[in-house]
Coordinates of C-alpha atoms in Angstrom, one line a residue:
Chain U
X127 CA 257.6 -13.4 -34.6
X128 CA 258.1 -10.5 -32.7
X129 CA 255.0 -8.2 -34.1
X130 CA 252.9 -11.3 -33.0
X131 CA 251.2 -9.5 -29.6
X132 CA 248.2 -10.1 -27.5
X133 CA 245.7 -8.2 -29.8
X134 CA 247.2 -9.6 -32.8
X135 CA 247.0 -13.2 -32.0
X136 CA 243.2 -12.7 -30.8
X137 CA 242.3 -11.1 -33.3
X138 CA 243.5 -14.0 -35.4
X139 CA 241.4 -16.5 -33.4
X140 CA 238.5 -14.2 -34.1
X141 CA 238.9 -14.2 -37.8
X142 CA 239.5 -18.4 -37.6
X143 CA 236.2 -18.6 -35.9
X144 CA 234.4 -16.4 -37.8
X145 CA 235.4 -18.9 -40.7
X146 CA 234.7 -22.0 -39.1
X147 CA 231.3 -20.5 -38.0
X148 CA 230.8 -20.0 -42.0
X149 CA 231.9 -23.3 -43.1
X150 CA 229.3 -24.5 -40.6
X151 CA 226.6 -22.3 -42.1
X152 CA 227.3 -23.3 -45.6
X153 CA 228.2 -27.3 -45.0
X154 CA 226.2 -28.6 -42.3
X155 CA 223.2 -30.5 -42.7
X156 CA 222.0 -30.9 -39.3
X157 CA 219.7 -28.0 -38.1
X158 CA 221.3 -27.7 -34.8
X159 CA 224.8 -27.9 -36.2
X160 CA 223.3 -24.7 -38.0
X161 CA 222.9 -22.7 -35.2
X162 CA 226.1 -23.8 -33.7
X163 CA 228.0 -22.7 -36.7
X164 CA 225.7 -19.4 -36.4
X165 CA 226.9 -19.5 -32.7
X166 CA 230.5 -19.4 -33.5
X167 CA 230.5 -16.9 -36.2
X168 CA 228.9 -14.8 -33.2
X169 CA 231.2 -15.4 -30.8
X170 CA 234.4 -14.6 -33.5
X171 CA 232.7 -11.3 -33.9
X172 CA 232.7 -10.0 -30.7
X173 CA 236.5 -11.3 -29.8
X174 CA 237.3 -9.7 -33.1
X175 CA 235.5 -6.3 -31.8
X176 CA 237.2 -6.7 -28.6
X177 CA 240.9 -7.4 -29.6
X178 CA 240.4 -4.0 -31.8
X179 CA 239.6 -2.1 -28.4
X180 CA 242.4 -3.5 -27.1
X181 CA 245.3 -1.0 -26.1
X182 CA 248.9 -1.9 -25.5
X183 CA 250.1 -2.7 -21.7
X184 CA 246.6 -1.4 -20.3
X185 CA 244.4 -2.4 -17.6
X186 CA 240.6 -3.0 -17.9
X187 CA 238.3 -0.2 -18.0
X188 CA 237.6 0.0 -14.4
X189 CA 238.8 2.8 -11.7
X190 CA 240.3 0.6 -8.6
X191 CA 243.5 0.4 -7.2
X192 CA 245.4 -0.7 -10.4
X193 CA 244.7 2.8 -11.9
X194 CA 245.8 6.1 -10.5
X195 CA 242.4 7.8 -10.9
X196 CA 243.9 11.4 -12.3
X197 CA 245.5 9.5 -15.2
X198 CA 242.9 7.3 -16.3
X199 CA 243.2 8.2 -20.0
X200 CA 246.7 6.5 -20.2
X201 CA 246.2 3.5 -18.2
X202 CA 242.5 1.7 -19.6
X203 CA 241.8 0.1 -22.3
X204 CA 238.7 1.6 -24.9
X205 CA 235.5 0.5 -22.9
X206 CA 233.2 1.4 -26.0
X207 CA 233.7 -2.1 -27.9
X208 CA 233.1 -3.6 -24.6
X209 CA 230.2 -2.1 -24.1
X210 CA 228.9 -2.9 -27.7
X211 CA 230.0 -6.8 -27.1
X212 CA 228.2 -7.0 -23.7
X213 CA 225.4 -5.6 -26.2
X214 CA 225.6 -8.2 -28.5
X215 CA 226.7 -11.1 -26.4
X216 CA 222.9 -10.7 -24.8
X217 CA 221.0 -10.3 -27.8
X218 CA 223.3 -13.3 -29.3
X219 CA 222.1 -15.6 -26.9
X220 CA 218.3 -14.1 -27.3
X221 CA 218.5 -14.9 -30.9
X222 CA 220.0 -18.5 -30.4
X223 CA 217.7 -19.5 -28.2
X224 CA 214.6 -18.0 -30.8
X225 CA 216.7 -20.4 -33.5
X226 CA 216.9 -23.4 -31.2
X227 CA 212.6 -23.1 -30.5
X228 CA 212.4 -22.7 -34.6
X229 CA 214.3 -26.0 -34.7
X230 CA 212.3 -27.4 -32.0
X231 CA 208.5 -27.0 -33.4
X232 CA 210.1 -28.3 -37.2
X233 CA 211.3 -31.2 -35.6
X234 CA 208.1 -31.7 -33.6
X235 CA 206.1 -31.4 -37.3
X236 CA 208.3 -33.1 -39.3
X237 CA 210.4 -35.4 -36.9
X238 CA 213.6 -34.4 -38.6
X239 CA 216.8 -32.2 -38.1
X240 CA 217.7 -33.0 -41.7
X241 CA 217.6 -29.9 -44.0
X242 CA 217.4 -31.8 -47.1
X243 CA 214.2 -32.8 -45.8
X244 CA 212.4 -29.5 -45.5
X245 CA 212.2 -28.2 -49.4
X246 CA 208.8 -26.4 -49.1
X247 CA 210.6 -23.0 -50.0
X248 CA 212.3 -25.0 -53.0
X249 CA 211.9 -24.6 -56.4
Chain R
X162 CA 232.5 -30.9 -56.6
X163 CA 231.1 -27.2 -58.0
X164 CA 229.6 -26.8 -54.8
X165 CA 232.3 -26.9 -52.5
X166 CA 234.2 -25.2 -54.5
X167 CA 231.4 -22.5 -54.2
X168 CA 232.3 -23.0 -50.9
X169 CA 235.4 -22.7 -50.6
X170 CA 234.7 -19.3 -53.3
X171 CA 232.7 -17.6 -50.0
X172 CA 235.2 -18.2 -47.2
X173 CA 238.1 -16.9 -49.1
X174 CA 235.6 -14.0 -50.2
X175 CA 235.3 -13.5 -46.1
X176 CA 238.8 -14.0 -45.8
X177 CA 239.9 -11.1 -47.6
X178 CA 237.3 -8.9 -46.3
X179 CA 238.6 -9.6 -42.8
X180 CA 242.3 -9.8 -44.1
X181 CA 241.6 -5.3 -43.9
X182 CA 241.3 -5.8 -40.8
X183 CA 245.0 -6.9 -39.6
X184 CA 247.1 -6.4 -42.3
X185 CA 248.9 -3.5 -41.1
X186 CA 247.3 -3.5 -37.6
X187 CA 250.0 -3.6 -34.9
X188 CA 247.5 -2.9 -32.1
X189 CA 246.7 0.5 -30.6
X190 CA 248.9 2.5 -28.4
X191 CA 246.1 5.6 -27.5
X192 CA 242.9 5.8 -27.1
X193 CA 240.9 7.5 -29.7
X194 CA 239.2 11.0 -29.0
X195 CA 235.7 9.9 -27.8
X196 CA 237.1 6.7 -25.8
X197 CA 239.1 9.4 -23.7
X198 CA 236.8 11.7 -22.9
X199 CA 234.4 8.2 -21.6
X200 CA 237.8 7.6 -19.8
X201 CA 238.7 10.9 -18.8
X202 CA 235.3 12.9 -18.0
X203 CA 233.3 9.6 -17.4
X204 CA 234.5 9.1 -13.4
X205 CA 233.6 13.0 -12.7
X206 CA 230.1 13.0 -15.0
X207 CA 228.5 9.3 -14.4
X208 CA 230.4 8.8 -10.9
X209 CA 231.0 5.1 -12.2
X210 CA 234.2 3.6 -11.1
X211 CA 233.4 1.0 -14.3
X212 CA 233.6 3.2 -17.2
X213 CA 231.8 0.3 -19.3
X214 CA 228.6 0.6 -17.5
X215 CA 228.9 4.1 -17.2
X216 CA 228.9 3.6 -21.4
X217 CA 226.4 1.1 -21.3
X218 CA 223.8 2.7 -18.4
X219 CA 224.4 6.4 -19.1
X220 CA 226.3 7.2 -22.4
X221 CA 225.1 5.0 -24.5
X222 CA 221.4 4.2 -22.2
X223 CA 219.0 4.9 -25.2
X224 CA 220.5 1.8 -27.2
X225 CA 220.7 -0.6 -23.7
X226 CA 216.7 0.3 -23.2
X227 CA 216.8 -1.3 -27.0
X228 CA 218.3 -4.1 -26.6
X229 CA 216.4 -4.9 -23.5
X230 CA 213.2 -4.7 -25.9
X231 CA 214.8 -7.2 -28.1
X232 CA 215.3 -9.4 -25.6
X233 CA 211.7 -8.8 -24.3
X234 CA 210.8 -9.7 -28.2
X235 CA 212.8 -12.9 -28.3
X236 CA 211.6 -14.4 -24.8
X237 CA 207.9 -13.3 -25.7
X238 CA 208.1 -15.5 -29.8
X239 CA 209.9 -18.5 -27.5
X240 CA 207.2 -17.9 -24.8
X241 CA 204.2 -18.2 -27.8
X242 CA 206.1 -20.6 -30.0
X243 CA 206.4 -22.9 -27.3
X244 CA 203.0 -22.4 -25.5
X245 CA 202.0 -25.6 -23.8
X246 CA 198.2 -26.3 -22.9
X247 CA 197.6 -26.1 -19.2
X248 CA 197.1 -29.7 -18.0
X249 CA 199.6 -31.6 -20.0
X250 CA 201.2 -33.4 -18.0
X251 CA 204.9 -35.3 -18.0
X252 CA 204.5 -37.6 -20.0
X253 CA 207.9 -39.0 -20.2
X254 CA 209.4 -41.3 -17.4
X255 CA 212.6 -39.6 -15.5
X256 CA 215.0 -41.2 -13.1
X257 CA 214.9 -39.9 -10.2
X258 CA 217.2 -37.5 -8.9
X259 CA 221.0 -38.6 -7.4
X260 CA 221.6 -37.6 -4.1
X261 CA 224.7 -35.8 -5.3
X262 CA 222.6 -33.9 -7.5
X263 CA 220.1 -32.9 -5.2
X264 CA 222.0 -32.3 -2.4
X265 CA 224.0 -30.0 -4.2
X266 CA 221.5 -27.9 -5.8
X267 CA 219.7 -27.5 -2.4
X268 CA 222.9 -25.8 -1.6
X269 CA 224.0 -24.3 -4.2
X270 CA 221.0 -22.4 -6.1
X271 CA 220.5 -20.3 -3.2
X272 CA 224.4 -19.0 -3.6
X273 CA 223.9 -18.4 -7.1
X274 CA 221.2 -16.7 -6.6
X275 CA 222.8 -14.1 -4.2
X276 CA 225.5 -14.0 -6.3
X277 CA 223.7 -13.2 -9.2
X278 CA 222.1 -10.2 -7.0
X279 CA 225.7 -9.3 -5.8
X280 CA 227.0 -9.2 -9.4
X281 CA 224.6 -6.7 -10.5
X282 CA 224.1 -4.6 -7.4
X283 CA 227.7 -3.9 -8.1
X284 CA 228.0 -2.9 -11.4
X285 CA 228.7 0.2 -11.4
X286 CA 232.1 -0.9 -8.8
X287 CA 233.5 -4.5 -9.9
X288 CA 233.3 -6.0 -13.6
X289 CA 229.4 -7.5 -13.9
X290 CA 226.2 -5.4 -14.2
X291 CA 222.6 -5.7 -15.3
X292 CA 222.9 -8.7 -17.7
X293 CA 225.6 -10.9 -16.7
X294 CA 223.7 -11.2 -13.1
X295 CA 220.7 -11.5 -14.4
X296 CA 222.3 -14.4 -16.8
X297 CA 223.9 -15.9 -13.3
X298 CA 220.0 -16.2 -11.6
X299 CA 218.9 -17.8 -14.8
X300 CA 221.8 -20.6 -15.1
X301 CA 221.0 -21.1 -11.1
X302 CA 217.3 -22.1 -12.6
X303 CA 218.8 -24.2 -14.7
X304 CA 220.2 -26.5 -11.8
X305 CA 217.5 -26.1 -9.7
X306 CA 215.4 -28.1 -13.0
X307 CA 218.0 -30.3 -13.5
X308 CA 217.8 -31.7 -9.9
X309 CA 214.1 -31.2 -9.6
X310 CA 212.2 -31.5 -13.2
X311 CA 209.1 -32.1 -12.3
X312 CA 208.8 -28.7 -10.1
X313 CA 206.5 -26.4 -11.9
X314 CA 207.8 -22.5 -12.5
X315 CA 205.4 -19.7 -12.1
X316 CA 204.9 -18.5 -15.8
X317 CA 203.0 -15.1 -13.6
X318 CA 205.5 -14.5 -10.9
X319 CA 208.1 -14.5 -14.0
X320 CA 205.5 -12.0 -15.8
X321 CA 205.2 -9.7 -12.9
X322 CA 209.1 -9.4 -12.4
X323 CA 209.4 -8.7 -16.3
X324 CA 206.8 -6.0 -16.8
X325 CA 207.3 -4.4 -13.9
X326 CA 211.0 -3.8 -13.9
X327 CA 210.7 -2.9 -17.8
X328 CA 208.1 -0.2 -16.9
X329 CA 210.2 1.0 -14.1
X330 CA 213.0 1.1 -16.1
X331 CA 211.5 3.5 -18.7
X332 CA 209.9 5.4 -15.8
X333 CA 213.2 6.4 -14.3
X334 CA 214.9 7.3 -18.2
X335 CA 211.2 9.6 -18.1
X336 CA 212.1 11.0 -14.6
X337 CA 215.8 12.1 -15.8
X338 CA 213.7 14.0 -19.2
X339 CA 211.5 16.0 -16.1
X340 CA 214.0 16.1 -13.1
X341 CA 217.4 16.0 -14.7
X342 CA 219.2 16.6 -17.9
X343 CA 217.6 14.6 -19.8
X344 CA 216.4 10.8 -20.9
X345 CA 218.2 7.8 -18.5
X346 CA 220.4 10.7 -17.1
X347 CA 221.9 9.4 -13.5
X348 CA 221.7 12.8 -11.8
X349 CA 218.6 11.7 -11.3
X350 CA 220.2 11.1 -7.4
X351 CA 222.9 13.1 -6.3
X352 CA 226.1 11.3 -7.3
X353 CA 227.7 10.2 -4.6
X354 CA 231.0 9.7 -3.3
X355 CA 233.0 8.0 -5.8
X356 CA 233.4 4.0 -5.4
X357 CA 231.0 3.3 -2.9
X358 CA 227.7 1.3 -3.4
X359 CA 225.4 4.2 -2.9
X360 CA 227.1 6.2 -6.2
X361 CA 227.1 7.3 -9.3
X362 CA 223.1 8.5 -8.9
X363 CA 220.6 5.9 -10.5
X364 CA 223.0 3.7 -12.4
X365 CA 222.3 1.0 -9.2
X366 CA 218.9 1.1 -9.5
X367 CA 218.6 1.2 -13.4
X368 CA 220.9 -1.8 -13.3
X369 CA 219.0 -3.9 -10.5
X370 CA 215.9 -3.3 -12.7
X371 CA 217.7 -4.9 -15.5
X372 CA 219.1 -7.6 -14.1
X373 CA 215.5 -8.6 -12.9
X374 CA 214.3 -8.6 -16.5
X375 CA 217.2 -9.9 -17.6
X376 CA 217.0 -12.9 -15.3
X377 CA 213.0 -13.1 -15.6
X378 CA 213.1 -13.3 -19.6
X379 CA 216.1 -15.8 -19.8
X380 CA 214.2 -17.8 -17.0
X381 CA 211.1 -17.8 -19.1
X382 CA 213.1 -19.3 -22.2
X383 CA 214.5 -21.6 -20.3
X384 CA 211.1 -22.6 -18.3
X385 CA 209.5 -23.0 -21.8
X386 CA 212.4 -25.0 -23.1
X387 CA 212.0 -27.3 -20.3
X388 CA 208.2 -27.4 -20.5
X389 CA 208.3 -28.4 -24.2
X390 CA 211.0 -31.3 -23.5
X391 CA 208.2 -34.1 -22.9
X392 CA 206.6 -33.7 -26.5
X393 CA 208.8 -34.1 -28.6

């Protein structure tokens, strides 16, 4: 039990999320159920990309009075993966909201969330 | 039956491709060569006392003017999808408003408005920037609807604030290719001294720009969103 650290354990949660997210993708019927299971496969992503910046006993990266400014190599934590997650977190919530519109004007046509009921693309 | 074992087939399949990632991983202790030198050389080049914005504004600014276009793109398809003919009016009865409710809004959009201009004048100081203030303003419009939803939003004011803080956005990144070192470079302005709010050169401004987009384009998805709700 000892080897089970901060990064390890969220890293963990990322991967269970990412999975649930799929089993959502794959089981649900319910459009907006979709797009939630979409939503959580997002959201393992980035705590999965964040965990893997993660650096043992480190502060944020952020010069204040928590880090001695001439040794700030040794005392953050990587601010690239944060940067990429603040990236992805925006255009996450760009493309869930584009879904959400998609599933708004096929209900208004059809007057269903079902996705048994739209087979047009079936053959 | 075959089917969820299909199922089942897939997430294991994920499972193992993600097992990579921890089997073996005991977290890191150092920072890899290019995350120092953000760390190391990032307070004395950018002036940023947040070395993720000076990633995000300056490093890395090329791919932040990107993902700003996508955004742009996704609040422009909602804004079309979800085009509603001028004239059409509610056509749905609502309660009126509780007094909690209202009164509360009245208060508090205003705050989270300011705040949402606090968080990303500050950026380049205390953890916020660009998008997460411009996300705050948007979430105030989302009380202020909720208390008031007949109140009509100005699809042109929300325009204006878009275009033109996108087009001074890429002006300034053009500025830095004439005046400076090159595209989105903050020496644009001299750099400061370090940790104050008039620092790290245009990385303020840049990020004010942003969060006004930002906040115009998710108010515009959300203004639609609501717009569309009597229809359906």
């Amino acid at each position: 039990m000892e080897n089970l650290n901060l990064e390890i354990i969220t890293l963990i949660t990322g991967v269970i999320l990412v999975l649930i997210g799929i089993w959502g993708l794959l089981t649900q019927k319910n459009l907006i159920k979709i797009v939630i299971g979409f939503t959580l496969f997002d959201t393992g992503i980035h705590i999965i990309m964040v965990s893997i910046g993660y650096v043992k006993n480190r502060t944020a990266p952020i010069i204040d009075q928590s880090v001695n400014i001439n040794d700030v190599g040794n005392s953050v934590v990587d601010p690239v993966p944060q940067a990429l997650v603040l990236t992805a977190i925006v255009i996450g919530l760009g493309v869930t909201a584009l879904m959400l519109t998609y599933v708004l004007k096929m209900y208004q046509k059809r007057k269903s969330l079902e996705i048994n009921n739209y087979n047009d693309l079936k053959w | 039956m075959v089917k969820n074992s299909l199922i089942f087939i897939v997430l294991i399949g994920f499972a193992v491709l993600l097992a990579d990632l921890f089997v073996g991983f005991n977290g890191n202790t150092d920072l890899n060569t290019l995350a120092n030198h953000y760390a190391v050389s990032g307070p004395e080049e950018v002036g940023s006392a947040n070395l993720v914005t000076a990633v995000v504004v300056t490093y890395r600014g090329l791919d932040t003017l990107g993902e700003v276009t996508i955004l742009f793109l996704a609040a422009a398809i909602v804004s079309f999808l979800l085009k509603v003919e001028a004239g059409a009016s509610l056509n749905r009865k609502l309660r009126s408003t509780s007094e909690i409710l209202d009164t509360a809004s009245r208060i508090l959009v205003p705050v989270i408005f300011l705040f949402g201009i606090y968080v990303f004048i500050n950026g380049h100081l205390s953890p916020g920037g660009g998008f997460q203030g411009g996300a705050i303003i948007a979430s105030g419009l989302v009380l202020m609807l909720l208390a008031q939803p007949a109140k009509e939003v100005g699809h042109k004011l929300i325009t204006l604030v878009e275009s033109i803080s996108g087009i001074s956005f890429v002006l300034i990144g053009v500025a830095g290719v004439l005046f400076a070192a090159g595209f989105l470079d903050n020496k644009l302005l001299s750099l400061g001294k370090f940790g104050t709010i008039f620092s790290a050169g245009v990385i303020p401004i840049i990020y004010i720009f942003v969060g006004l987009k930002v906040g115009a384009e998710l108010s515009g998805i959300i203004t639609n969103l609501h717009e569309n709700q009597n229809e359906a």
